[in-house]
CSV table of C-alpha atoms in Angstrom, one decimal:
chain,number,residue,atom,x,y,z
A,10,MET,CA,-18.7,-14.5,-8.6
A,11,ILE,CA,-15.8,-12.0,-7.9
A,12,ARG,CA,-12.6,-13.9,-7.0
A,13,VAL,CA,-10.3,-12.1,-4.6
A,14,PHE,CA,-6.7,-12.8,-3.5
A,15,MET,CA,-6.1,-11.1,-0.1
A,16,ILE,CA,-2.7,-9.9,1.3
A,17,ASP,CA,-2.4,-8.9,5.0
A,18,ASP,CA,0.1,-9.9,7.6
A,19,HIS,CA,-2.5,-10.0,10.4
A,20,PRO,CA,-4.4,-13.3,10.5
A,21,LEU,CA,-7.3,-11.7,12.4
A,22,MET,CA,-7.6,-9.0,9.8
A,23,ARG,CA,-7.6,-11.6,7.0
A,24,THR,CA,-10.3,-13.6,8.9
A,25,GLY,CA,-12.5,-10.5,9.4
A,26,MET,CA,-12.1,-9.3,5.8
A,27,ARG,CA,-12.8,-12.8,4.5
A,28,TRP,CA,-16.0,-12.9,6.5
A,29,VAL,CA,-17.1,-9.4,5.3
A,30,LEU,CA,-16.5,-10.2,1.7
A,31,GLU,CA,-17.9,-13.7,1.6
A,32,GLU,CA,-21.1,-12.8,3.5
A,33,ALA,CA,-22.0,-10.6,0.6
A,34,GLY,CA,-22.7,-13.7,-1.5
A,35,ASP,CA,-21.1,-12.5,-4.8
A,36,ILE,CA,-17.4,-12.5,-3.6
A,37,GLU,CA,-15.1,-15.4,-2.9
A,38,VAL,CA,-11.6,-15.2,-1.3
A,39,VAL,CA,-9.7,-17.8,-3.2
A,40,GLY,CA,-6.2,-17.2,-1.8
A,41,GLU,CA,-4.3,-15.4,0.9
A,42,ALA,CA,-0.7,-14.3,1.7
A,43,ALA,CA,0.9,-12.6,4.7
A,44,ASN,CA,3.7,-10.9,2.8
A,45,GLY,CA,4.6,-9.6,-0.6
A,46,ARG,CA,7.1,-12.4,-1.4
A,47,ASP,CA,4.5,-15.1,-0.9
A,48,ALA,CA,1.8,-13.1,-2.7
A,49,LEU,CA,4.0,-12.7,-5.8
A,50,ALA,CA,4.6,-16.4,-5.9
A,51,LEU,CA,1.0,-17.5,-5.2
A,52,ILE,CA,-1.1,-15.1,-7.2
A,53,PRO,CA,-0.2,-16.4,-10.7
A,54,THR,CA,-1.4,-19.9,-9.6
A,55,PHE,CA,-5.0,-18.6,-9.0
A,56,ALA,CA,-7.7,-17.3,-11.4
A,57,ILE,CA,-8.6,-14.0,-9.7
A,58,ASP,CA,-10.5,-10.8,-10.5
A,59,LEU,CA,-8.6,-8.6,-8.1
A,60,VAL,CA,-6.0,-8.3,-5.3
A,61,VAL,CA,-7.1,-6.8,-2.0
A,62,CYS,CA,-3.8,-5.7,-0.3
A,63,ASP,CA,-2.8,-4.1,3.0
A,64,PHE,CA,-0.4,-1.2,2.5
A,65,ASP,CA,1.9,-2.0,5.4
A,66,LEU,CA,3.5,-5.4,5.0
A,67,PRO,CA,6.6,-6.9,6.8
A,68,ASP,CA,8.7,-7.2,3.7
A,69,THR,CA,7.5,-4.4,1.5
A,70,ASP,CA,4.7,-1.8,1.2
A,71,GLY,CA,1.7,-1.4,-1.0
A,72,LEU,CA,3.4,1.0,-3.3
A,73,ASP,CA,6.3,-1.3,-4.2
A,74,LEU,CA,4.0,-4.4,-4.3
A,75,THR,CA,1.5,-2.7,-6.6
A,76,ARG,CA,4.2,-1.9,-9.1
A,77,ARG,CA,5.6,-5.5,-8.9
A,78,LEU,CA,2.1,-7.0,-9.2
A,79,LEU,CA,1.4,-4.9,-12.4
A,80,ARG,CA,4.8,-5.8,-13.8
A,81,GLN,CA,3.8,-9.5,-13.3
A,82,ASP,CA,0.5,-8.8,-15.1
A,83,PRO,CA,-0.4,-5.3,-16.4
A,84,GLU,CA,-4.1,-6.2,-16.4
A,85,ARG,CA,-4.2,-7.0,-12.7
A,86,LYS,CA,-6.6,-5.0,-10.6
A,87,VAL,CA,-5.4,-3.9,-7.1
A,88,LEU,CA,-7.4,-2.5,-4.2
A,89,ILE,CA,-5.3,-1.2,-1.3
A,90,VAL,CA,-6.9,-1.3,2.2
A,91,SER,CA,-4.9,0.7,4.8
A,92,MET,CA,-5.0,2.8,8.0
A,93,LEU,CA,-3.1,5.5,6.2
A,94,GLU,CA,-5.7,8.0,5.0
A,95,ARG,CA,-3.8,11.1,4.1
A,96,SER,CA,-1.8,12.1,1.0
A,97,PRO,CA,0.6,11.5,-0.6
A,98,ILE,CA,0.1,7.7,-0.2
A,99,PRO,CA,-3.3,7.3,-1.9
A,100,ARG,CA,-2.3,9.6,-4.7
A,101,ARG,CA,1.0,7.7,-5.3
A,102,LEU,CA,-0.7,4.4,-5.2
A,103,LEU,CA,-3.3,5.4,-7.8
A,104,ALA,CA,-0.4,6.8,-10.0
A,105,ALA,CA,1.4,3.5,-9.6
A,106,GLY,CA,-1.6,1.6,-11.0
A,107,ALA,CA,-3.8,0.7,-8.1
A,108,LEU,CA,-7.5,1.1,-9.0
A,109,GLY,CA,-8.8,1.7,-5.5
A,110,TYR,CA,-7.9,2.7,-2.0
A,111,VAL,CA,-10.1,2.4,1.1
A,112,SER,CA,-9.4,2.9,4.8
A,113,LYS,CA,-9.6,0.0,7.3
A,114,THR,CA,-11.9,2.2,9.3
A,115,SER,CA,-14.4,2.3,6.4
A,116,ASP,CA,-17.9,0.9,6.8
A,117,PRO,CA,-18.0,-2.7,5.4
A,118,LEU,CA,-20.5,-1.6,2.8
A,119,VAL,CA,-17.9,0.8,1.5
A,120,VAL,CA,-15.3,-2.0,1.3
A,121,LEU,CA,-17.8,-4.2,-0.6
A,122,ARG,CA,-18.6,-1.4,-3.0
A,123,ALA,CA,-14.8,-0.8,-3.6
A,124,VAL,CA,-14.3,-4.5,-4.3
A,125,ARG,CA,-17.1,-4.5,-6.9
A,126,GLU,CA,-16.0,-1.3,-8.5
A,127,VAL,CA,-12.4,-2.3,-8.8
A,128,ALA,CA,-13.3,-5.8,-10.1
A,129,SER,CA,-15.2,-4.1,-12.8
A,130,GLY,CA,-12.2,-2.1,-13.8
A,131,ARG,CA,-13.3,1.2,-12.3
A,132,ARG,CA,-11.4,3.4,-9.9
A,133,PHE,CA,-12.7,3.8,-6.3
A,134,LEU,CA,-11.9,6.1,-3.4
A,135,ASP,CA,-14.4,6.8,-0.6
A,136,ASN,CA,-15.6,10.4,-0.4
A,137,ALA,CA,-13.3,11.5,2.4
A,138,LEU,CA,-10.2,10.1,0.8
A,139,ALA,CA,-11.2,11.5,-2.6
A,140,CYS,CA,-11.3,15.0,-1.1
A,141,GLN,CA,-7.9,14.5,0.5
A,142,VAL,CA,-6.3,13.2,-2.7
A,143,LEU,CA,-7.7,16.2,-4.6
A,144,PHE,CA,-7.0,19.0,-2.1
A,145,ASP,CA,-4.5,17.9,0.6
A,146,SER,CA,-0.8,18.4,0.3
A,147,SER,CA,2.1,17.5,2.5
A,148,PRO,CA,5.9,17.9,2.5
A,149,PHE,CA,6.1,14.3,1.4
A,150,ASP,CA,4.6,15.2,-2.0
A,151,GLN,CA,8.0,16.5,-3.2
A,152,LEU,CA,9.7,13.1,-2.8
A,153,SER,CA,10.2,10.9,-5.7
A,154,PRO,CA,8.6,7.4,-5.6
A,155,ARG,CA,11.9,5.8,-4.5
A,156,GLU,CA,12.5,8.5,-1.9
A,157,LEU,CA,9.0,8.0,-0.5
A,158,GLU,CA,9.6,4.2,-0.3
A,159,VAL,CA,12.8,4.7,1.6
A,160,ALA,CA,11.2,7.3,3.9
A,161,MET,CA,8.3,5.0,4.7
A,162,LEU,CA,10.7,2.1,5.5
A,163,MET,CA,12.7,4.4,7.7
A,164,VAL,CA,9.6,5.5,9.5
A,165,LYS,CA,8.9,1.8,10.2
A,166,GLY,CA,12.3,1.6,11.9
A,167,GLU,CA,14.0,-0.5,9.2
A,168,SER,CA,17.8,-0.5,9.2
A,169,ILE,CA,19.8,0.6,6.2
A,170,ARG,CA,20.7,-3.0,5.5
A,171,ARG,CA,17.1,-4.1,5.6
A,172,ILE,CA,16.0,-1.3,3.4
A,173,ALA,CA,18.7,-2.2,0.9
A,174,ASP,CA,17.7,-5.8,0.9
A,175,SER,CA,14.0,-5.0,0.5
A,176,LEU,CA,14.6,-2.6,-2.4
A,177,ARG,CA,17.4,-4.7,-4.0
A,178,VAL,CA,19.9,-1.8,-4.0
A,179,THR,CA,23.2,-1.2,-2.2
A,180,GLU,CA,23.5,0.2,1.3
A,181,SER,CA,25.3,3.2,-0.2
A,182,THR,CA,22.4,3.9,-2.5
A,183,VAL,CA,20.0,3.9,0.5
A,184,ARG,CA,22.3,6.3,2.4
A,185,THR,CA,22.3,8.6,-0.6
A,186,ILE,CA,18.5,8.5,-0.9
A,187,ARG,CA,18.2,9.0,2.9
A,188,SER,CA,20.3,12.1,2.7
A,189,ARG,CA,18.1,13.5,-0.1
A,190,VAL,CA,14.9,12.7,1.9
A,191,PHE,CA,16.3,14.6,4.9
A,192,ASP,CA,17.3,17.6,2.7
A,193,LYS,CA,13.9,17.8,0.9
A,194,LEU,CA,11.9,17.5,4.1
A,195,ASP,CA,14.3,19.7,6.1
A,196,VAL,CA,14.7,17.1,8.9
A,197,ARG,CA,17.9,16.3,10.8
A,198,GLY,CA,17.5,12.6,11.6
A,199,ASP,CA,15.2,9.6,11.8
A,200,ALA,CA,13.4,10.9,14.9
A,201,SER,CA,12.5,14.1,13.1
A,202,LEU,CA,11.3,12.2,10.1
A,203,VAL,CA,9.0,10.0,12.2
A,204,TYR,CA,7.6,13.1,13.9
A,205,LEU,CA,6.9,14.7,10.5
A,206,ALA,CA,5.3,11.5,9.2
A,207,VAL,CA,3.0,11.2,12.3
A,208,GLU,CA,2.1,14.9,11.9
A,209,HIS,CA,0.9,14.3,8.3
A,210,GLY,CA,-0.9,11.0,9.0
A,211,LEU,CA,1.7,8.7,7.4
A,212,ALA,CA,2.6,6.8,10.6
């Protein structure tokens, strides 16, 4: 039996995903969390084979949480499930240590295959995502991991203070990173950043 811990802030999504996974017969959802903080506290209390995690969470994102989960246990297996299908997010997540990435629009059979592959320690991307990871590029590719984290939080509409609290840095540091993001992406403000993110499938 494959034991899964699931992280998603939408109860309906957790219920639907639990049904898809447990109907397969060889997968059991042993625990759930609605945010990164609770997940980091709860996961060590369970014997699990992998974490199935939404990318967009209220207190963090899949990139930061993947890094923190792997710092907690370098052998942990992480599968990200998200609506964001275009680079650089899947590529960055794989580089951060996630073993798999599937879209929430994927067929349930694809999700089941992803869970089984990642639980076995193998990487998994569905075919469309694999092509994008290999061949697509976007202006966001030039951002460092920290710059991308800040950019994605800005796109979500988070304030400087909220971003600083989330990343455990000072507000001055966030402003400096924000300025670098604007320079690298050649945008002049938050609205332009959001427009660029939407254009490249990141929002």
